[in-house]
Amino acid sequence: ISMHIAHDYLHGTRWGTNLSIFKSRIRAFPERITNLHVTLAVVMRAVAKVAPSLDPAKYDYSTGDEGVDDITTRDVRFFLAHPLLARGCEDRVFDESDMFLENPNERLPEFRAAFRNISMIMDCVGCEKCRLWGKLQFLGLGTALSILFTEDTEPALKRNDAIALFNLLFKLLSSVEWIEEMNRELEQRASLHAMLGKVVAGCALFILALVSGSSTSKSDSKSFRKGKTDPNVSEFVVNPAEASANAL
């Protein structure tokens, strides 16, 4: 959610990225980025397991709008054809059997209790839109976990569960992509600031050199004029006519 806020932020009347939020809420905490990737791996593993049941040939994606239905069917088939979701490739993404290797009888109930507590906390969110999107993504995560821990090899999903699962996967994939984009943007800005700093420093040195040269020229000019008018140094002033006569 923080990643989406940082990527789509309202600056007055214009929508754009907010690098300050990204740096303070996400980039400053590497463990949050790691957790995001782990969550994506969990969801991808769940989708891989339920992929046969989500095939448009078996699952009804109809909404009553033929145009939308055709696009949905095409996109789902294209997505489920990804190599990571192919049969036999599920373990390349995530293996849920490693989650509770130590004391599974104790850890699994603790995990479920923590999950219920988070769900109850989501009910207390004041913003209706935030609560709606949060509950939808949380339902998607719960659906993914129920798929992983069920003994059914091809579990059937209710319509709301399928919607929540696809929505969560889209949000996670977008967040991972945006993290890379905003990191590149920060690096580009840092390079630009460094370049501007060098240009400003060069201009400052050039201006100081000009000012110093101008001051030296004025000082020499004053010294020369003072030498011509000072009687104490008159013997050092040579008359050109006398110099020519002496030479002859």
Coordinates of N, CA and C in Angstrom, one line a residue:
I1 N 0.8 -1.2 0.0 CA 0.0 0.0 0.0 C 0.9 1.2 0.0
S2 N 1.9 1.3 0.8 CA 2.8 2.4 0.8 C 3.5 2.6 -0.5
M3 N 3.8 1.5 -1.2 CA 4.4 1.6 -2.5 C 3.5 2.3 -3.5
H4 N 2.2 1.9 -3.5 CA 1.3 2.5 -4.4 C 1.0 4.0 -4.0
I5 N 1.0 4.3 -2.8 CA 0.9 5.8 -2.4 C 2.1 6.6 -2.9
A6 N 3.3 6.0 -2.8 CA 4.5 6.7 -3.2 C 4.5 6.8 -4.8
H7 N 4.0 5.8 -5.5 CA 4.0 5.9 -6.9 C 2.9 6.8 -7.5
D8 N 1.7 6.8 -6.9 CA 0.6 7.6 -7.4 C 0.2 8.5 -6.3
Y9 N 0.9 9.7 -6.2 CA 0.6 10.7 -5.2 C 0.1 12.0 -5.8
L10 N -0.9 12.6 -5.1 CA -1.5 13.8 -5.7 C -0.8 15.0 -5.2
H11 N -0.1 15.6 -6.2 CA 0.7 16.9 -5.9 C -0.2 18.1 -6.3
G12 N -1.1 18.5 -5.4 CA -2.0 19.6 -5.8 C -3.1 19.1 -6.8
T13 N -2.8 19.4 -8.1 CA -3.8 18.9 -9.1 C -3.1 17.9 -10.0
R14 N -1.9 17.5 -9.7 CA -1.2 16.6 -10.6 C -0.8 15.3 -9.9
W15 N -0.9 14.2 -10.6 CA -0.6 12.9 -10.0 C 0.9 12.6 -10.4
G16 N 1.6 12.0 -9.5 CA 3.0 11.6 -9.8 C 3.6 10.9 -8.7
T17 N 4.9 10.6 -8.8 CA 5.6 9.8 -7.8 C 6.0 10.8 -6.6
N18 N 6.2 10.2 -5.5 CA 6.6 10.9 -4.3 C 7.8 10.2 -3.8
L19 N 9.0 10.7 -4.1 CA 10.3 10.0 -3.8 C 10.5 10.1 -2.3
S20 N 10.0 11.2 -1.6 CA 10.2 11.3 -0.2 C 9.6 10.2 0.6
I21 N 8.3 9.9 0.2 CA 7.6 8.8 0.9 C 8.3 7.4 0.6
F22 N 8.7 7.3 -0.7 CA 9.4 6.0 -1.1 C 10.7 5.8 -0.2
K23 N 11.5 6.9 -0.1 CA 12.7 6.8 0.7 C 12.5 6.5 2.2
S24 N 11.4 7.2 2.7 CA 11.2 7.2 4.2 C 10.5 5.9 4.6
R25 N 9.6 5.4 3.8 CA 8.7 4.3 4.2 C 9.2 2.9 3.6
I26 N 10.0 3.0 2.5 CA 10.3 1.7 1.8 C 11.8 1.5 1.7
R27 N 12.4 2.4 1.0 CA 13.9 2.2 0.7 C 14.7 2.2 2.0
A28 N 14.3 3.0 3.0 CA 15.0 3.0 4.3 C 14.9 1.7 5.1
F29 N 14.0 0.8 4.6 CA 13.8 -0.5 5.3 C 13.9 -1.6 4.4
P30 N 15.1 -2.1 4.1 CA 15.4 -3.2 3.2 C 14.5 -4.4 3.5
E31 N 14.3 -4.7 4.8 CA 13.5 -5.9 5.1 C 12.1 -5.8 4.6
R32 N 11.5 -4.6 4.4 CA 10.2 -4.5 3.8 C 10.2 -4.9 2.3
I33 N 11.3 -4.5 1.6 CA 11.4 -4.9 0.2 C 11.6 -6.4 0.2
T34 N 12.3 -7.0 1.1 CA 12.5 -8.4 1.1 C 11.2 -9.1 1.4
N35 N 10.4 -8.6 2.3 CA 9.1 -9.2 2.6 C 8.2 -9.1 1.4
L36 N 8.3 -8.0 0.7 CA 7.4 -7.9 -0.5 C 7.8 -9.0 -1.6
H37 N 9.0 -9.2 -1.8 CA 9.4 -10.3 -2.7 C 9.0 -11.7 -2.2
V38 N 9.1 -11.9 -0.9 CA 8.7 -13.2 -0.3 C 7.2 -13.4 -0.5
T39 N 6.4 -12.3 -0.3 CA 5.0 -12.4 -0.4 C 4.6 -12.7 -1.9
L40 N 5.3 -12.0 -2.8 CA 5.1 -12.3 -4.2 C 5.4 -13.7 -4.6
A41 N 6.5 -14.3 -4.0 CA 6.8 -15.7 -4.3 C 5.7 -16.6 -3.7
V42 N 5.2 -16.3 -2.5 CA 4.1 -17.1 -2.0 C 2.9 -17.1 -2.9
V43 N 2.5 -15.9 -3.3 CA 1.3 -15.8 -4.2 C 1.5 -16.5 -5.5
M44 N 2.7 -16.3 -6.1 CA 3.0 -17.0 -7.3 C 2.9 -18.5 -7.2
R45 N 3.3 -19.0 -6.1 CA 3.3 -20.5 -5.8 C 1.8 -20.9 -5.7
A46 N 1.0 -20.1 -5.1 CA -0.4 -20.4 -4.9 C -1.1 -20.4 -6.3
V47 N -0.8 -19.4 -7.1 CA -1.4 -19.3 -8.4 C -1.0 -20.5 -9.3
A48 N 0.3 -20.9 -9.2 CA 0.8 -22.0 -9.9 C 0.0 -23.3 -9.5
K49 N -0.3 -23.5 -8.3 CA -1.0 -24.6 -7.8 C -2.4 -24.7 -8.3
V50 N -3.1 -23.5 -8.3 CA -4.5 -23.4 -8.7 C -4.7 -23.1 -10.1
A51 N -3.6 -23.0 -10.9 CA -3.7 -22.6 -12.3 C -4.6 -23.5 -13.1
P52 N -4.6 -24.9 -13.0 CA -5.5 -25.7 -13.8 C -7.0 -25.3 -13.5
S53 N -7.3 -25.0 -12.3 CA -8.7 -24.6 -11.9 C -9.1 -23.2 -12.5
L54 N -8.1 -22.4 -12.7 CA -8.4 -21.0 -13.2 C -8.4 -20.9 -14.7
D55 N -8.1 -22.0 -15.4 CA -8.1 -22.0 -16.8 C -9.5 -21.7 -17.3
P56 N -9.6 -20.7 -18.3 CA -10.9 -20.3 -18.8 C -11.7 -21.4 -19.3
A57 N -11.1 -22.5 -19.7 CA -11.9 -23.7 -20.2 C -12.7 -24.3 -19.0
K58 N -12.2 -24.1 -17.8 CA -12.9 -24.7 -16.6 C -13.6 -23.6 -15.7
Y59 N -13.0 -22.4 -15.7 CA -13.6 -21.4 -14.8 C -14.3 -20.4 -15.6
D60 N -15.5 -20.0 -15.1 CA -16.4 -19.0 -15.8 C -16.0 -17.6 -15.4
Y61 N -15.5 -16.8 -16.4 CA -15.1 -15.4 -16.2 C -16.1 -14.5 -16.8
S62 N -17.3 -15.0 -17.1 CA -18.3 -14.1 -17.8 C -18.8 -13.1 -16.9
T63 N -19.0 -11.8 -17.4 CA -19.6 -10.7 -16.7 C -20.8 -10.2 -17.3
G64 N -21.2 -10.7 -18.5 CA -22.3 -10.2 -19.2 C -21.9 -9.2 -20.3
D65 N -20.6 -8.8 -20.3 CA -20.1 -7.9 -21.4 C -19.2 -8.8 -22.2
E66 N -19.6 -9.1 -23.4 CA -18.8 -10.0 -24.3 C -17.4 -9.4 -24.6
G67 N -17.3 -8.1 -24.8 CA -16.0 -7.5 -25.0 C -15.0 -7.7 -23.9
V68 N -15.5 -7.4 -22.7 CA -14.7 -7.5 -21.5 C -14.4 -9.0 -21.2
D69 N -15.3 -9.9 -21.4 CA -15.1 -11.3 -21.2 C -14.0 -11.9 -22.1
D70 N -14.0 -11.4 -23.4 CA -13.0 -11.9 -24.3 C -11.6 -11.4 -23.9
I71 N -11.5 -10.2 -23.5 CA -10.2 -9.6 -23.0 C -9.7 -10.4 -21.8
T72 N -10.7 -10.6 -20.8 CA -10.3 -11.3 -19.6 C -9.8 -12.7 -19.9
T73 N -10.5 -13.4 -20.7 CA -10.2 -14.8 -21.1 C -8.8 -14.8 -21.8
R74 N -8.6 -13.9 -22.7 CA -7.3 -13.8 -23.4 C -6.1 -13.5 -22.4
D75 N -6.3 -12.6 -21.5 CA -5.3 -12.2 -20.6 C -5.0 -13.3 -19.6
V76 N -6.0 -14.0 -19.1 CA -5.8 -15.1 -18.1 C -5.0 -16.2 -18.8
R77 N -5.4 -16.6 -20.0 CA -4.7 -17.6 -20.7 C -3.2 -17.3 -20.9
F78 N -3.0 -16.0 -21.3 CA -1.6 -15.5 -21.5 C -0.8 -15.6 -20.2
F79 N -1.4 -15.2 -19.1 CA -0.7 -15.2 -17.9 C -0.4 -16.6 -17.4
L80 N -1.4 -17.5 -17.5 CA -1.2 -18.9 -17.0 C -0.2 -19.6 -17.8
A81 N 0.1 -19.1 -19.0 CA 1.1 -19.8 -19.9 C 2.5 -19.4 -19.5
H82 N 2.7 -18.6 -18.5 CA 4.0 -18.2 -18.1 C 4.8 -19.4 -17.6
P83 N 6.1 -19.5 -17.9 CA 6.9 -20.7 -17.6 C 6.9 -21.0 -16.1
L84 N 6.9 -20.0 -15.2 CA 6.9 -20.2 -13.8 C 5.6 -20.9 -13.3
L85 N 4.6 -20.8 -14.1 CA 3.3 -21.4 -13.7 C 3.1 -22.8 -14.4
A86 N 4.1 -23.2 -15.1 CA 3.9 -24.5 -15.8 C 4.0 -25.7 -14.8
R87 N 3.4 -26.8 -15.2 CA 3.4 -28.0 -14.4 C 4.9 -28.4 -14.1
G88 N 5.2 -28.7 -12.9 CA 6.5 -29.2 -12.5 C 7.5 -28.0 -12.2
C89 N 7.1 -26.8 -12.4 CA 7.9 -25.6 -12.1 C 7.5 -24.9 -10.9
E90 N 6.5 -25.4 -10.1 CA 6.0 -24.6 -9.0 C 7.1 -24.4 -7.9
D91 N 7.9 -25.5 -7.7 CA 8.9 -25.4 -6.6 C 10.0 -24.4 -6.9
R92 N 10.1 -23.9 -8.1 CA 11.2 -23.0 -8.4 C 10.9 -21.6 -7.8
V93 N 9.6 -21.4 -7.5 CA 9.2 -20.1 -6.9 C 9.2 -20.1 -5.4
F94 N 8.5 -21.1 -4.9 CA 8.4 -21.2 -3.4 C 7.9 -22.6 -3.0
D95 N 8.4 -23.0 -1.9 CA 8.0 -24.3 -1.4 C 7.4 -24.1 0.0
E96 N 6.1 -24.3 0.1 CA 5.4 -24.0 1.3 C 5.7 -25.0 2.4
S97 N 6.3 -26.1 2.1 CA 6.6 -27.1 3.1 C 7.7 -26.7 4.0
D98 N 8.5 -25.7 3.6 CA 9.6 -25.2 4.4 C 9.1 -24.2 5.4
M99 N 7.9 -23.8 5.4 CA 7.4 -22.7 6.3 C 7.4 -23.2 7.7
F100 N 7.0 -24.4 8.0 CA 6.7 -24.9 9.3 C 7.5 -26.2 9.6
L101 N 8.8 -26.2 9.2 CA 9.6 -27.4 9.4 C 9.9 -27.6 10.9
E102 N 10.0 -26.5 11.7 CA 10.2 -26.6 13.1 C 8.9 -26.4 13.9
N103 N 8.6 -27.4 14.7 CA 7.4 -27.4 15.5 C 6.1 -27.0 14.7
P104 N 5.8 -27.7 13.6 CA 4.6 -27.4 12.8 C 3.3 -27.3 13.6
N105 N 3.1 -28.2 14.6 CA 1.9 -28.2 15.4 C 1.7 -26.9 16.2
E106 N 2.8 -26.2 16.5 CA 2.7 -25.0 17.3 C 2.7 -23.8 16.4
R107 N 3.5 -23.8 15.3 CA 3.7 -22.6 14.5 C 2.4 -22.3 13.6
L108 N 1.8 -23.4 13.1 CA 0.7 -23.2 12.3 C -0.5 -22.5 13.0
P109 N -0.9 -22.9 14.2 CA -1.9 -22.2 14.9 C -1.6 -20.8 15.3
E110 N -0.3 -20.5 15.6 CA 0.2 -19.2 15.8 C 0.0 -18.3 14.6
F111 N 0.4 -18.9 13.5 CA 0.3 -18.2 12.2 C -1.2 -17.8 11.9
R112 N -2.1 -18.7 12.1 CA -3.5 -18.5 11.8 C -4.1 -17.4 12.8
A113 N -3.6 -17.5 14.1 CA -4.1 -16.5 15.0 C -3.6 -15.1 14.7
A114 N -2.4 -15.0 14.2 CA -1.8 -13.7 13.8 C -2.6 -13.2 12.6
F115 N -2.9 -14.1 11.7 CA -3.7 -13.7 10.5 C -5.1 -13.2 10.9
R116 N -5.7 -13.8 11.8 CA -7.0 -13.3 12.3 C -6.9 -11.9 12.9
N117 N -5.9 -11.7 13.7 CA -5.7 -10.5 14.4 C -5.5 -9.3 13.4
I118 N -4.7 -9.6 12.3 CA -4.5 -8.5 11.3 C -5.8 -8.2 10.6
S119 N -6.6 -9.3 10.4 CA -7.9 -9.1 9.7 C -8.8 -8.2 10.6
M120 N -8.8 -8.4 11.9 CA -9.6 -7.6 12.8 C -9.1 -6.1 12.8
I121 N -7.8 -5.9 12.7 CA -7.2 -4.6 12.7 C -7.6 -3.9 11.5
M122 N -7.7 -4.5 10.3 CA -8.1 -3.9 9.1 C -9.6 -3.4 9.2
D123 N -10.4 -4.0 10.0 CA -11.8 -3.5 10.2 C -11.8 -2.2 10.9
C124 N -10.7 -1.8 11.6 CA -10.7 -0.5 12.4 C -10.1 0.6 11.6
V125 N -9.7 0.4 10.3 CA -9.2 1.5 9.5 C -10.3 2.5 9.2
G126 N -10.0 3.8 9.4 CA -11.1 4.8 9.3 C -11.4 5.1 7.9
C127 N -10.4 5.2 7.0 CA -10.7 5.5 5.6 C -11.4 4.3 4.9
E128 N -12.6 4.6 4.3 CA -13.3 3.5 3.7 C -12.6 2.9 2.5
K129 N -12.0 3.8 1.6 CA -11.3 3.2 0.5 C -10.1 2.4 0.9
C130 N -9.3 2.9 1.9 CA -8.2 2.2 2.4 C -8.6 0.8 3.0
R131 N -9.7 0.9 3.7 CA -10.2 -0.4 4.3 C -10.7 -1.4 3.2
L132 N -11.3 -0.8 2.2 CA -11.8 -1.7 1.1 C -10.6 -2.4 0.4
W133 N -9.6 -1.6 0.0 CA -8.5 -2.1 -0.8 C -7.7 -3.0 0.1
G134 N -7.5 -2.6 1.4 CA -6.8 -3.5 2.3 C -7.4 -4.8 2.6
K135 N -8.7 -4.8 2.7 CA -9.5 -6.1 2.9 C -9.4 -6.9 1.7
L136 N -9.5 -6.3 0.5 CA -9.4 -7.1 -0.7 C -8.1 -7.7 -0.9
Q137 N -7.0 -7.0 -0.6 CA -5.7 -7.6 -0.7 C -5.4 -8.7 0.4
F138 N -6.0 -8.4 1.5 CA -5.8 -9.4 2.6 C -6.6 -10.6 2.3
L139 N -7.8 -10.5 1.7 CA -8.5 -11.7 1.2 C -7.7 -12.5 0.2
G140 N -7.0 -11.7 -0.7 CA -6.2 -12.4 -1.7 C -5.1 -13.2 -1.0
L141 N -4.5 -12.6 0.0 CA -3.4 -13.3 0.7 C -3.9 -14.5 1.5
G142 N -5.1 -14.4 2.1 CA -5.7 -15.5 2.8 C -6.1 -16.6 1.8
T143 N -6.5 -16.2 0.6 CA -6.8 -17.2 -0.4 C -5.6 -18.0 -0.9
A144 N -4.5 -17.2 -1.0 CA -3.2 -17.9 -1.5 C -2.8 -18.9 -0.4
L145 N -2.8 -18.5 0.9 CA -2.4 -19.4 1.9 C -3.3 -20.6 2.0
S146 N -4.6 -20.4 1.9 CA -5.5 -21.6 1.9 C -5.3 -22.5 0.8
I147 N -4.9 -22.0 -0.4 CA -4.5 -22.9 -1.5 C -3.3 -23.7 -1.2
L148 N -2.3 -23.1 -0.6 CA -1.1 -23.7 -0.3 C -1.2 -24.8 0.7
F149 N -2.1 -24.6 1.7 CA -2.1 -25.6 2.8 C -3.3 -26.6 2.7
T150 N -4.0 -26.5 1.6 CA -5.1 -27.5 1.4 C -4.5 -28.8 0.8
E151 N -5.1 -29.9 1.1 CA -4.7 -31.2 0.5 C -5.2 -31.4 -0.9
D152 N -6.1 -30.6 -1.3 CA -6.7 -30.8 -2.7 C -5.6 -30.3 -3.7
T153 N -5.4 -31.1 -4.7 CA -4.3 -30.8 -5.7 C -4.8 -29.7 -6.7
E154 N -6.1 -29.6 -6.9 CA -6.7 -28.6 -7.8 C -7.9 -28.0 -7.0
P155 N -7.6 -27.1 -6.1 CA -8.7 -26.5 -5.3 C -9.6 -25.6 -6.2
A156 N -10.9 -25.6 -5.9 CA -11.8 -24.7 -6.6 C -12.0 -23.4 -5.8
L157 N -12.0 -22.3 -6.6 CA -12.1 -21.0 -5.9 C -13.4 -20.3 -6.2
K158 N -14.0 -19.7 -5.1 CA -15.1 -18.9 -5.3 C -14.8 -17.6 -6.2
R159 N -15.8 -17.0 -6.7 CA -15.5 -15.8 -7.6 C -14.7 -14.7 -6.8
N160 N -15.2 -14.4 -5.6 CA -14.5 -13.3 -4.8 C -13.1 -13.7 -4.5
D161 N -12.8 -15.0 -4.2 CA -11.5 -15.4 -3.9 C -10.6 -15.2 -5.1
A162 N -11.1 -15.6 -6.3 CA -10.3 -15.5 -7.5 C -10.0 -14.0 -7.8
I163 N -11.0 -13.2 -7.7 CA -10.8 -11.7 -7.9 C -9.8 -11.2 -7.0
A164 N -9.9 -11.5 -5.7 CA -8.9 -11.0 -4.7 C -7.5 -11.5 -5.0
L165 N -7.4 -12.8 -5.4 CA -6.1 -13.4 -5.7 C -5.4 -12.7 -6.9
F166 N -6.1 -12.5 -8.0 CA -5.6 -11.8 -9.1 C -5.3 -10.3 -8.8
N167 N -6.1 -9.7 -8.0 CA -5.9 -8.3 -7.6 C -4.6 -8.1 -6.8
L168 N -4.4 -9.1 -5.8 CA -3.2 -9.0 -5.0 C -2.0 -9.3 -5.8
L169 N -2.0 -10.2 -6.7 CA -0.9 -10.5 -7.6 C -0.5 -9.3 -8.4
F170 N -1.5 -8.6 -9.0 CA -1.2 -7.4 -9.8 C -0.6 -6.3 -8.9
K171 N -1.1 -6.1 -7.7 CA -0.5 -5.1 -6.8 C 1.0 -5.5 -6.5
L172 N 1.2 -6.7 -6.2 CA 2.6 -7.1 -5.8 C 3.6 -7.0 -7.0
L173 N 3.1 -7.4 -8.2 CA 4.0 -7.3 -9.4 C 4.3 -5.8 -9.7
S174 N 3.2 -5.0 -9.6 CA 3.4 -3.6 -9.8 C 4.4 -2.9 -8.8
S175 N 4.2 -3.3 -7.6 CA 5.1 -2.8 -6.5 C 6.6 -3.1 -6.8
V176 N 6.8 -4.4 -7.1 CA 8.2 -4.8 -7.4 C 8.8 -4.0 -8.6
E177 N 8.0 -3.8 -9.6 CA 8.4 -3.1 -10.8 C 8.7 -1.6 -10.5
W178 N 7.8 -1.0 -9.7 CA 7.9 0.4 -9.3 C 9.1 0.6 -8.4
I179 N 9.5 -0.3 -7.6 CA 10.6 -0.1 -6.7 C 11.9 0.0 -7.6
E180 N 12.0 -0.8 -8.6 CA 13.1 -0.7 -9.5 C 13.1 0.6 -10.3
E181 N 11.9 1.1 -10.7 CA 11.8 2.3 -11.4 C 12.2 3.5 -10.6
M182 N 11.7 3.6 -9.3 CA 12.0 4.7 -8.5 C 13.4 4.7 -8.0
N183 N 14.0 3.5 -7.8 CA 15.4 3.4 -7.5 C 16.3 4.0 -8.6
R184 N 15.9 3.7 -9.9 CA 16.6 4.3 -11.0 C 16.4 5.8 -11.0
E185 N 15.2 6.3 -10.7 CA 15.0 7.7 -10.7 C 15.8 8.4 -9.7
L186 N 15.9 7.8 -8.5 CA 16.7 8.4 -7.4 C 18.2 8.4 -7.8
E187 N 18.7 7.4 -8.5 CA 20.1 7.4 -8.9 C 20.3 8.4 -10.0
Q188 N 19.3 8.6 -10.9 CA 19.5 9.6 -11.9 C 19.5 11.0 -11.3
R189 N 18.7 11.2 -10.4 CA 18.7 12.5 -9.7 C 20.0 12.8 -8.9
A190 N 20.5 11.7 -8.3 CA 21.7 11.9 -7.6 C 22.9 12.2 -8.6
S191 N 22.9 11.6 -9.7 CA 23.9 11.9 -10.7 C 23.8 13.3 -11.3
L192 N 22.5 13.7 -11.5 CA 22.3 15.1 -12.0 C 22.7 16.1 -11.0
H193 N 22.4 15.9 -9.7 CA 22.8 16.8 -8.6 C 24.3 16.9 -8.5
A194 N 25.0 15.7 -8.7 CA 26.5 15.7 -8.6 C 27.0 16.5 -9.8
M195 N 26.5 16.3 -11.0 CA 26.9 17.1 -12.1 C 26.7 18.6 -12.0
L196 N 25.5 18.9 -11.5 CA 25.2 20.4 -11.2 C 26.2 20.9 -10.2
G197 N 26.5 20.1 -9.2 CA 27.4 20.6 -8.2 C 28.8 20.9 -8.7
K198 N 29.3 20.0 -9.7 CA 30.5 20.3 -10.3 C 30.5 21.5 -11.2
V199 N 29.4 21.7 -11.9 CA 29.3 22.9 -12.8 C 29.3 24.2 -11.9
V200 N 28.5 24.2 -10.8 CA 28.4 25.3 -9.9 C 29.8 25.6 -9.3
A201 N 30.5 24.6 -8.9 CA 31.8 24.8 -8.3 C 32.8 25.4 -9.4
G202 N 32.7 24.9 -10.6 CA 33.6 25.4 -11.7 C 33.3 26.8 -12.0
C203 N 32.0 27.2 -12.0 CA 31.6 28.6 -12.3 C 32.1 29.5 -11.1
A204 N 32.0 29.0 -9.9 CA 32.4 29.8 -8.8 C 33.9 30.1 -8.8
L205 N 34.7 29.0 -9.2 CA 36.1 29.2 -9.3 C 36.5 30.1 -10.4
F206 N 35.8 30.1 -11.5 CA 36.0 31.0 -12.6 C 35.8 32.4 -12.2
I207 N 34.6 32.6 -11.5 CA 34.3 34.0 -11.1 C 35.3 34.5 -10.1
L208 N 35.8 33.7 -9.2 CA 36.8 34.1 -8.2 C 38.1 34.4 -8.9
A209 N 38.4 33.7 -10.0 CA 39.7 34.0 -10.7 C 39.5 35.3 -11.4
L210 N 38.4 35.6 -12.0 CA 38.2 36.9 -12.7 C 38.3 38.0 -11.7
V211 N 37.6 37.9 -10.5 CA 37.6 38.9 -9.5 C 39.1 39.2 -9.0
S212 N 39.8 38.1 -8.8 CA 41.2 38.2 -8.3 C 42.1 38.9 -9.3
G213 N 41.9 38.5 -10.6 CA 42.7 39.1 -11.7 C 42.4 40.6 -11.8
S214 N 41.1 40.9 -11.7 CA 40.7 42.3 -11.8 C 41.3 43.2 -10.7
S215 N 41.3 42.6 -9.5 CA 41.9 43.3 -8.3 C 43.4 43.5 -8.5
T216 N 44.1 42.5 -9.0 CA 45.5 42.6 -9.3 C 45.8 43.7 -10.3
S217 N 45.0 43.7 -11.4 CA 45.2 44.7 -12.4 C 45.0 46.1 -11.9
K218 N 44.0 46.3 -11.1 CA 43.7 47.7 -10.6 C 44.9 48.1 -9.7
S219 N 45.4 47.2 -8.9 CA 46.5 47.5 -7.9 C 47.7 47.9 -8.7
D220 N 48.1 47.1 -9.8 CA 49.3 47.5 -10.6 C 49.1 48.8 -11.2
S221 N 47.9 49.1 -11.7 CA 47.6 50.4 -12.4 C 47.8 51.6 -11.4
K222 N 47.3 51.4 -10.2 CA 47.5 52.5 -9.2 C 48.9 52.7 -8.8
S223 N 49.7 51.6 -8.7 CA 51.1 51.7 -8.4 C 51.8 52.4 -9.5
F224 N 51.5 52.2 -10.7 CA 52.2 52.8 -11.8 C 51.9 54.3 -11.9
R225 N 50.6 54.7 -11.7 CA 50.3 56.1 -11.6 C 50.9 56.8 -10.5
K226 N 51.0 56.1 -9.3 CA 51.6 56.7 -8.2 C 53.1 56.9 -8.4
G227 N 53.8 56.0 -9.1 CA 55.2 56.2 -9.4 C 55.5 57.4 -10.3
K228 N 54.6 57.7 -11.3 CA 54.8 58.8 -12.1 C 54.6 60.1 -11.4
T229 N 53.8 60.2 -10.4 CA 53.5 61.5 -9.8 C 54.3 61.7 -8.5
D230 N 54.9 60.7 -7.9 CA 55.7 60.8 -6.7 C 57.1 61.3 -6.9
P231 N 57.4 62.5 -6.3 CA 58.8 63.1 -6.5 C 59.9 62.2 -6.0
N232 N 59.6 61.3 -5.1 CA 60.6 60.5 -4.5 C 61.1 59.4 -5.5
V233 N 60.4 59.2 -6.6 CA 60.8 58.2 -7.6 C 61.0 58.8 -8.9
S234 N 61.2 60.2 -9.0 CA 61.3 60.9 -10.3 C 62.5 60.5 -11.0
E235 N 63.6 60.1 -10.3 CA 64.8 59.7 -11.0 C 64.7 58.5 -11.8
F236 N 63.6 57.7 -11.5 CA 63.4 56.5 -12.3 C 62.6 56.7 -13.5
V237 N 62.1 58.0 -13.7 CA 61.3 58.3 -14.9 C 62.2 58.8 -16.0
V238 N 62.3 58.2 -17.1 CA 63.3 58.5 -18.2 C 62.6 59.3 -19.3
N239 N 63.2 60.4 -19.7 CA 62.7 61.2 -20.8 C 63.0 60.6 -22.1
P240 N 62.1 60.3 -23.0 CA 62.4 59.6 -24.3 C 63.4 60.4 -25.1
A241 N 63.4 61.8 -25.1 CA 64.3 62.6 -26.0 C 65.7 62.5 -25.4
E242 N 65.8 62.5 -24.1 CA 67.2 62.4 -23.5 C 67.7 61.0 -23.8
A243 N 66.9 60.0 -23.7 CA 67.4 58.7 -23.9 C 67.9 58.5 -25.4
S244 N 67.3 59.2 -26.4 CA 67.7 59.1 -27.7 C 69.0 59.8 -27.9
A245 N 69.2 61.0 -27.3 CA 70.4 61.8 -27.4 C 71.6 61.1 -26.8
N246 N 71.4 60.5 -25.7 CA 72.4 59.7 -25.0 C 72.8 58.6 -25.8
A247 N 71.9 58.0 -26.5 CA 72.2 56.8 -27.3 C 73.1 57.2 -28.5
L248 N 72.8 58.4 -29.1 CA 73.7 58.9 -30.2 C 75.1 59.3 -29.7

